[in-house]
PDB file of C-alpha atoms in Angstrom:
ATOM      1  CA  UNK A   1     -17.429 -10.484 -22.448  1.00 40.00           C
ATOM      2  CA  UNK A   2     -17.102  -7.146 -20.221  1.00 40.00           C
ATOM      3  CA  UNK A   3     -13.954  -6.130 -21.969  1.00 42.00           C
ATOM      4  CA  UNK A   4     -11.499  -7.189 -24.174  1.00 43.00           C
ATOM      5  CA  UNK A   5      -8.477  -5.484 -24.995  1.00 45.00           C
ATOM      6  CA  UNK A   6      -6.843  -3.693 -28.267  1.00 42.00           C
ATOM      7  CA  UNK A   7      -3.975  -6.216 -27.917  1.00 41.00           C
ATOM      8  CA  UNK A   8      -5.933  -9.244 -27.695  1.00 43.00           C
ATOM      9  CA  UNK A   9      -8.121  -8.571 -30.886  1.00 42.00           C
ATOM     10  CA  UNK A  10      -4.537  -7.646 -32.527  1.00 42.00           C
ATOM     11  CA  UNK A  11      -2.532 -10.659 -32.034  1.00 42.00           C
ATOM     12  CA  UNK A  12      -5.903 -12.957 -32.481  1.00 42.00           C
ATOM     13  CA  UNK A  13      -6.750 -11.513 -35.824  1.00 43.00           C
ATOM     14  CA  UNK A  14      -2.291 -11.999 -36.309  1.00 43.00           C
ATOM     15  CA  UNK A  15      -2.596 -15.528 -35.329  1.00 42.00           C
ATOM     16  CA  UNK A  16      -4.260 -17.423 -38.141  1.00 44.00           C
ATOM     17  CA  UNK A  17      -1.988 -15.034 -41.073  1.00 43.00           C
ATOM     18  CA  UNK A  18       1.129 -16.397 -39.338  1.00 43.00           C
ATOM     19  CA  UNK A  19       0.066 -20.366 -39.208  1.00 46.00           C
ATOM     20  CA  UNK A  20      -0.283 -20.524 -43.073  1.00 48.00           C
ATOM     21  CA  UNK A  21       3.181 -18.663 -44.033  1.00 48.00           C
ATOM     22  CA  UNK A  22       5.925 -19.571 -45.242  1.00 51.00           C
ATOM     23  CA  UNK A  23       8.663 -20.294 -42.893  1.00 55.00           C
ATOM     24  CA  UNK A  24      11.460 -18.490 -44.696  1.00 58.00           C
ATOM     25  CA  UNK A  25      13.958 -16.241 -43.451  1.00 59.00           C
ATOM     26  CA  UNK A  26      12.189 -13.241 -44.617  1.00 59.00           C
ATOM     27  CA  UNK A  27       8.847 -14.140 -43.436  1.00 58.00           C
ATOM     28  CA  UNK A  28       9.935 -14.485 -39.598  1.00 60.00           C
ATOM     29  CA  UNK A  29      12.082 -11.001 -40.043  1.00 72.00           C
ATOM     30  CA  UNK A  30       8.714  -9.574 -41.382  1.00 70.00           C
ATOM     31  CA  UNK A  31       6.504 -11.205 -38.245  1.00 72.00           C
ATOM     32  CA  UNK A  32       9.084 -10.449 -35.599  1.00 73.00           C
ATOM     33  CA  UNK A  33       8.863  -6.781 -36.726  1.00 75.00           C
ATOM     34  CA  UNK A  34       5.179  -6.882 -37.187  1.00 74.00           C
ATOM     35  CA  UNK A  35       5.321  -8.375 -33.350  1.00 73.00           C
ATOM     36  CA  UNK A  36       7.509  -6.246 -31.800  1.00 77.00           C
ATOM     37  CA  UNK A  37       5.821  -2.869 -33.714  1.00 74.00           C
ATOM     38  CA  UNK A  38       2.206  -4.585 -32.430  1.00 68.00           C
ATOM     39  CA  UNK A  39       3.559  -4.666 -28.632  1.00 72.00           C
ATOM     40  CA  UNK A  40       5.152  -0.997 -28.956  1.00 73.00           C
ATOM     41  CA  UNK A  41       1.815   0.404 -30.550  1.00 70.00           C
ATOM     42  CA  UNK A  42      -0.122  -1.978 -27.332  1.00 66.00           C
ATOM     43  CA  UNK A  43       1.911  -0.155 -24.914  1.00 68.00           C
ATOM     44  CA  UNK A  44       1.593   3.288 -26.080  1.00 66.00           C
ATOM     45  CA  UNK A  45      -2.224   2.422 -25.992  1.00 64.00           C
ATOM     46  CA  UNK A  46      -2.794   2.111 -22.345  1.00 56.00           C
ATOM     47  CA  UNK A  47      -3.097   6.029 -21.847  1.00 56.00           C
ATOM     48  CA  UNK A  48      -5.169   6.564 -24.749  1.00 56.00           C
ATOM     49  CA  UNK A  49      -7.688   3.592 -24.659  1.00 53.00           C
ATOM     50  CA  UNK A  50      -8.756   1.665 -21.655  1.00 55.00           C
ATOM     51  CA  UNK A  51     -11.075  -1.483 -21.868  1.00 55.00           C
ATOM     52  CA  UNK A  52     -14.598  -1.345 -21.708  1.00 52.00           C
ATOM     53  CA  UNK A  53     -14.603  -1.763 -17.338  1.00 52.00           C
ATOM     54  CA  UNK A  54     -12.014   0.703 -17.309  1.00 58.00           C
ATOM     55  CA  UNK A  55     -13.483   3.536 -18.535  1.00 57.00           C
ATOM     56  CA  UNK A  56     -14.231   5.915 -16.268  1.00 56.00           C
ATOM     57  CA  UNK A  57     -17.320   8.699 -15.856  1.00 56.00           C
ATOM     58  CA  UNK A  58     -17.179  12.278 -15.364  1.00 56.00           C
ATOM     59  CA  UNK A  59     -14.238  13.437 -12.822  1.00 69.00           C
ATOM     60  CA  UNK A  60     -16.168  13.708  -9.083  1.00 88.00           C
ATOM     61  CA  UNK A  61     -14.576  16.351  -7.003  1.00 93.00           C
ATOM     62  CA  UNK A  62     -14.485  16.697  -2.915  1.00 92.00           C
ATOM     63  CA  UNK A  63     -13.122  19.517  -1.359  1.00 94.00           C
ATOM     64  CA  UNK A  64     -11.457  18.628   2.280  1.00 95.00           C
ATOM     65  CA  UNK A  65     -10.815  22.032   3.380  1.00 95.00           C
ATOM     66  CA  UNK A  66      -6.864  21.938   2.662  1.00 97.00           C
ATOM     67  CA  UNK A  67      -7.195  20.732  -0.821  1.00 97.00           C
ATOM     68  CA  UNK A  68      -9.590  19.222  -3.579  1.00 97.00           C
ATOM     69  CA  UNK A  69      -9.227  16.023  -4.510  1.00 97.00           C
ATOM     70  CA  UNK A  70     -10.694  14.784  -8.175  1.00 96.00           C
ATOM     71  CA  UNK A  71     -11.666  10.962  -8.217  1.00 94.00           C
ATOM     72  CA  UNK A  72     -13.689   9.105 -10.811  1.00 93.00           C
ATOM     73  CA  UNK A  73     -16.675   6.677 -11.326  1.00 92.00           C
ATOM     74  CA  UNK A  74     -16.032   3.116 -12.630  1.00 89.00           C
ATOM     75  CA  UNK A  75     -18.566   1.989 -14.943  1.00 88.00           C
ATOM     76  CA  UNK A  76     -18.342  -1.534 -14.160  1.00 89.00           C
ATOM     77  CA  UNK A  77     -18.634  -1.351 -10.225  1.00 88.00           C
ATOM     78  CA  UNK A  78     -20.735   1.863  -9.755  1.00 89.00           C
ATOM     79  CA  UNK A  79     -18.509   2.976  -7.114  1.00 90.00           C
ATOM     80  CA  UNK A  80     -16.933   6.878  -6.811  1.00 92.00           C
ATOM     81  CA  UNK A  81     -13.117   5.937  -6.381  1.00 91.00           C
ATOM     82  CA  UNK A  82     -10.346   8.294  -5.250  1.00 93.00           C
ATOM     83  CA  UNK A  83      -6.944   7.230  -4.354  1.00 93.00           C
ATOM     84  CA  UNK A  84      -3.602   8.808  -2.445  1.00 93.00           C
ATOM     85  CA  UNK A  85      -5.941  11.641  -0.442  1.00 94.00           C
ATOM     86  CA  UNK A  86      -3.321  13.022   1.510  1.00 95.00           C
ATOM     87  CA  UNK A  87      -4.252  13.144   5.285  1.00 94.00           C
ATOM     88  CA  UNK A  88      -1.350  14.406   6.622  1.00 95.00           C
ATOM     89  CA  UNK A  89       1.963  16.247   6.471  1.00 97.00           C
ATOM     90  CA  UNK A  90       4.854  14.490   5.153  1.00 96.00           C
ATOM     91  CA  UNK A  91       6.397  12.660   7.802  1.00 94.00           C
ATOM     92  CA  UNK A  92      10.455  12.960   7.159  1.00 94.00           C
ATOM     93  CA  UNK A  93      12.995  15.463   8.599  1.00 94.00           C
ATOM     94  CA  UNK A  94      11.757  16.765  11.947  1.00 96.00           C
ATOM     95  CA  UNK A  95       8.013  15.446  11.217  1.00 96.00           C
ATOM     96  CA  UNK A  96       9.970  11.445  10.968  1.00 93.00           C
ATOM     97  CA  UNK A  97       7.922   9.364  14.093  1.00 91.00           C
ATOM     98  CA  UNK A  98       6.205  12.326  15.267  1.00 95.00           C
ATOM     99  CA  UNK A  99       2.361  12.658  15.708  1.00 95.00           C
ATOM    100  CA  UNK A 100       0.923  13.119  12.428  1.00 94.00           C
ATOM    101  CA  UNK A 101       0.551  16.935  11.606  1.00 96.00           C
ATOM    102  CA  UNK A 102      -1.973  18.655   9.389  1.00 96.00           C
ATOM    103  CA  UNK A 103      -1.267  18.669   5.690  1.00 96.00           C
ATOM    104  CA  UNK A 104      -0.014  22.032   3.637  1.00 96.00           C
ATOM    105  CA  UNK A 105      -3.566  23.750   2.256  1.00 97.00           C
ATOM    106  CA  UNK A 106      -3.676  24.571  -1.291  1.00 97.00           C
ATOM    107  CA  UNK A 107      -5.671  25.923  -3.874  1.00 96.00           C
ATOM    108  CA  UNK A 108      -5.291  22.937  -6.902  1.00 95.00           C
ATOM    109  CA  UNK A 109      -7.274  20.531  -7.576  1.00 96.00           C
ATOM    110  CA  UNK A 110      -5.123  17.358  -6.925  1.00 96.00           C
ATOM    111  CA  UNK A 111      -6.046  14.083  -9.717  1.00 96.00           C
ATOM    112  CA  UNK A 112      -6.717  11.369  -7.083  1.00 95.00           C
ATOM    113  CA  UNK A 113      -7.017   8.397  -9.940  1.00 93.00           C
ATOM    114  CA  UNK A 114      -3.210   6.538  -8.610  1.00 92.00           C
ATOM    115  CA  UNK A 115      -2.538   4.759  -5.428  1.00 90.00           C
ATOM    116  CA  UNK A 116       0.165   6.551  -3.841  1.00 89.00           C
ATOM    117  CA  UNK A 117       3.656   4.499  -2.857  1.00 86.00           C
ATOM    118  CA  UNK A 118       3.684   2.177  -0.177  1.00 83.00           C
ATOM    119  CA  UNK A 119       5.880   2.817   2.724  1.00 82.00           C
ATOM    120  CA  UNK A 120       8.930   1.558   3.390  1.00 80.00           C
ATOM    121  CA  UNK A 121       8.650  -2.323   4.668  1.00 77.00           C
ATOM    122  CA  UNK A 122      11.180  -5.360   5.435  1.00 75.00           C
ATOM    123  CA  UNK A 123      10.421  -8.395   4.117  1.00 69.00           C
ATOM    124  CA  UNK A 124       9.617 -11.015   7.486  1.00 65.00           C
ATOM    125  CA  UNK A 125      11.170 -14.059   6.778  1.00 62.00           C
ATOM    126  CA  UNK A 126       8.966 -16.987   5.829  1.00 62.00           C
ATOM    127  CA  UNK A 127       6.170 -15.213   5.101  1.00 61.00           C
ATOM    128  CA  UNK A 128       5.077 -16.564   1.897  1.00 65.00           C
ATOM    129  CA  UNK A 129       4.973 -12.917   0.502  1.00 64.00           C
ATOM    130  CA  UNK A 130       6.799 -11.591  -2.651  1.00 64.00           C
ATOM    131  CA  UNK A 131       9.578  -9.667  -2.127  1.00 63.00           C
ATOM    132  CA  UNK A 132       8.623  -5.536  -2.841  1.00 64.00           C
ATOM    133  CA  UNK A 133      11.199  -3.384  -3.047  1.00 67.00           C
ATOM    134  CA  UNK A 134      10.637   0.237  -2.609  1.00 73.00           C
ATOM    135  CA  UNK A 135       8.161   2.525  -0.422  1.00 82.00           C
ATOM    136  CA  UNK A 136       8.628   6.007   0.161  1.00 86.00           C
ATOM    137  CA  UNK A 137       8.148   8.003   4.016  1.00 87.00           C
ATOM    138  CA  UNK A 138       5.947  10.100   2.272  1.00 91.00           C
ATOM    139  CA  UNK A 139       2.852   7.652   2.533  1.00 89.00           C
ATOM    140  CA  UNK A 140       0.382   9.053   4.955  1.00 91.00           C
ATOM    141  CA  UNK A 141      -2.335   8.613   2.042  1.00 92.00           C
ATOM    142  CA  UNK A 142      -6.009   6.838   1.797  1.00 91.00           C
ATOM    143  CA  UNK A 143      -7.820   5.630  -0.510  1.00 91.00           C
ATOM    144  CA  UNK A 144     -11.773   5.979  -0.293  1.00 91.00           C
ATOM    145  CA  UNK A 145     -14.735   3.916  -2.679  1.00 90.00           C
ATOM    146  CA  UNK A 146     -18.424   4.831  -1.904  1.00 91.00           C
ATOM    147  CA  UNK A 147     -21.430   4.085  -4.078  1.00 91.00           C
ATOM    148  CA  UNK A 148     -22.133   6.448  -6.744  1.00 90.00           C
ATOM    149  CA  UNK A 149     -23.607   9.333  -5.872  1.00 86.00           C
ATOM    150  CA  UNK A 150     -23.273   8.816  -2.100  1.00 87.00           C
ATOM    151  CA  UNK A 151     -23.755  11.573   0.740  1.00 86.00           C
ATOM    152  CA  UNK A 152     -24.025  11.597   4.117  1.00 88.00           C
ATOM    153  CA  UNK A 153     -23.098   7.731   4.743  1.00 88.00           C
ATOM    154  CA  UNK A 154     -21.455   6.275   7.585  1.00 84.00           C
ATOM    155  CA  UNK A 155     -17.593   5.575   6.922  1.00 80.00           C
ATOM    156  CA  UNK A 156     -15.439   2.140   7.657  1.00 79.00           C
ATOM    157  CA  UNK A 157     -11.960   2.889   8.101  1.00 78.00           C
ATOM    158  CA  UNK A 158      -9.681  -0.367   7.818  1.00 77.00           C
ATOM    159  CA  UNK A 159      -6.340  -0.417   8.253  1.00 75.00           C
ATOM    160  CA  UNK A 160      -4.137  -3.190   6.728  1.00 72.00           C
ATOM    161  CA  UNK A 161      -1.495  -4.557   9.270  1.00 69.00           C
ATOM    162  CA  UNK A 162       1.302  -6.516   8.430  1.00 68.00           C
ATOM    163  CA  UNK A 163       3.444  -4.596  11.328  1.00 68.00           C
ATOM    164  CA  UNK A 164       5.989  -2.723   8.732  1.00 66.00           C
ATOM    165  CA  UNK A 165       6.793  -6.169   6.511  1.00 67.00           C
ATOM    166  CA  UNK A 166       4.056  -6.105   4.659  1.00 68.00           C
ATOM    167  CA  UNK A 167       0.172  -4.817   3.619  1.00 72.00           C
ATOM    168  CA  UNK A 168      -0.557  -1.479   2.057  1.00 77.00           C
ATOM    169  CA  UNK A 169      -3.672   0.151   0.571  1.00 76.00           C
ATOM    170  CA  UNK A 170      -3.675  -1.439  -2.853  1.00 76.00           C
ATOM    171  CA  UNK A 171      -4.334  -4.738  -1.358  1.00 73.00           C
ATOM    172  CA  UNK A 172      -7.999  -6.030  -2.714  1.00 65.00           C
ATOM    173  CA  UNK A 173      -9.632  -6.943   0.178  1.00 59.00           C
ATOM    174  CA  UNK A 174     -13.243  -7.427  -1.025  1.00 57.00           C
ATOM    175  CA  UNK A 175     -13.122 -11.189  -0.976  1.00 51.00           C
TER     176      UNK A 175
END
């Protein structure tokens, strides 16, 4: 079993108490609190304790000239991951379809560990594709994964398509 998580164990070792009580009144207020404090407690978990294949190594750091950018290793794929490097100025107000322009340099170190938003897309018709509302014009981000330790390798670059209705850089495309 790679991982398994807090909740799981929780409501498995819950499970076999609830089967053999009493179905009174009080015993179903009792396990509908115990439930509902269980799922509160699970999801203030997921910033404290990650599975097993979730946890993540020491921070890795790559400087880019206009900004640092602080990824991570995952354990379970041996891969260096950072996510939402920003390659470019934000493109709204004067920037909005204009050639991309060099992003603003700073001096922080910026946690690259979330995909950043997805830009703004209309749903085609018939697609087969979920409806996802949202996006943001502020999405000129990438998202890079190289084997642990890696320098000096040669570099794919893909980029999704889906021609403003659909696709963005969270998409797993490994299969």
């Amino acid at each position: 079993m790679r991982s398994c998580s807090f909740f799981a164990l929780s409501l498995t070792a819950f499970l076999p108490l609830s089967s053999g009580a009493p179905s009174s009144p009080a015993t179903k207020d009792v396990a509908s609190a115990f439930v509902r404090d269980l799922v509160e407690e699970t999801r203030n978990l997921k910033d404290v304790v990650k599975p097993a294949s979730c946890q993540q190594k020491p921070s890795r750091i790559v400087d880019l000239g206009y900004a640092k950018y602080e990824g991570y290793n995952d354990a379970a794929t041996g891969l260096d991951i950072w996510k939402g490097i920003r390659f470019a100025a934000p493109p709204t107000g004067a920037l909005r379809w204009q050639p991309p322009q060099p992003p603003a340099s700073t001096n922080e170190t910026i946690l690259a560990t979330e995909f950043s938003e997805t830009c703004p897309q209309v749903l085609l018709a018939g697609t087969g594709f979920p409806y996802m509302p949202g996006g943001d014009e502020d999405c000129l981000f990438l998202n890079v994964w190289a084997p642990e330790g890696a320098k000096g390798l040669p570099v794919m670059v893909w980029i999704h398509g889906g021609g403003y209705g659909f696709g963005d850089g969270r998409q797993d495309m490994s299969e």
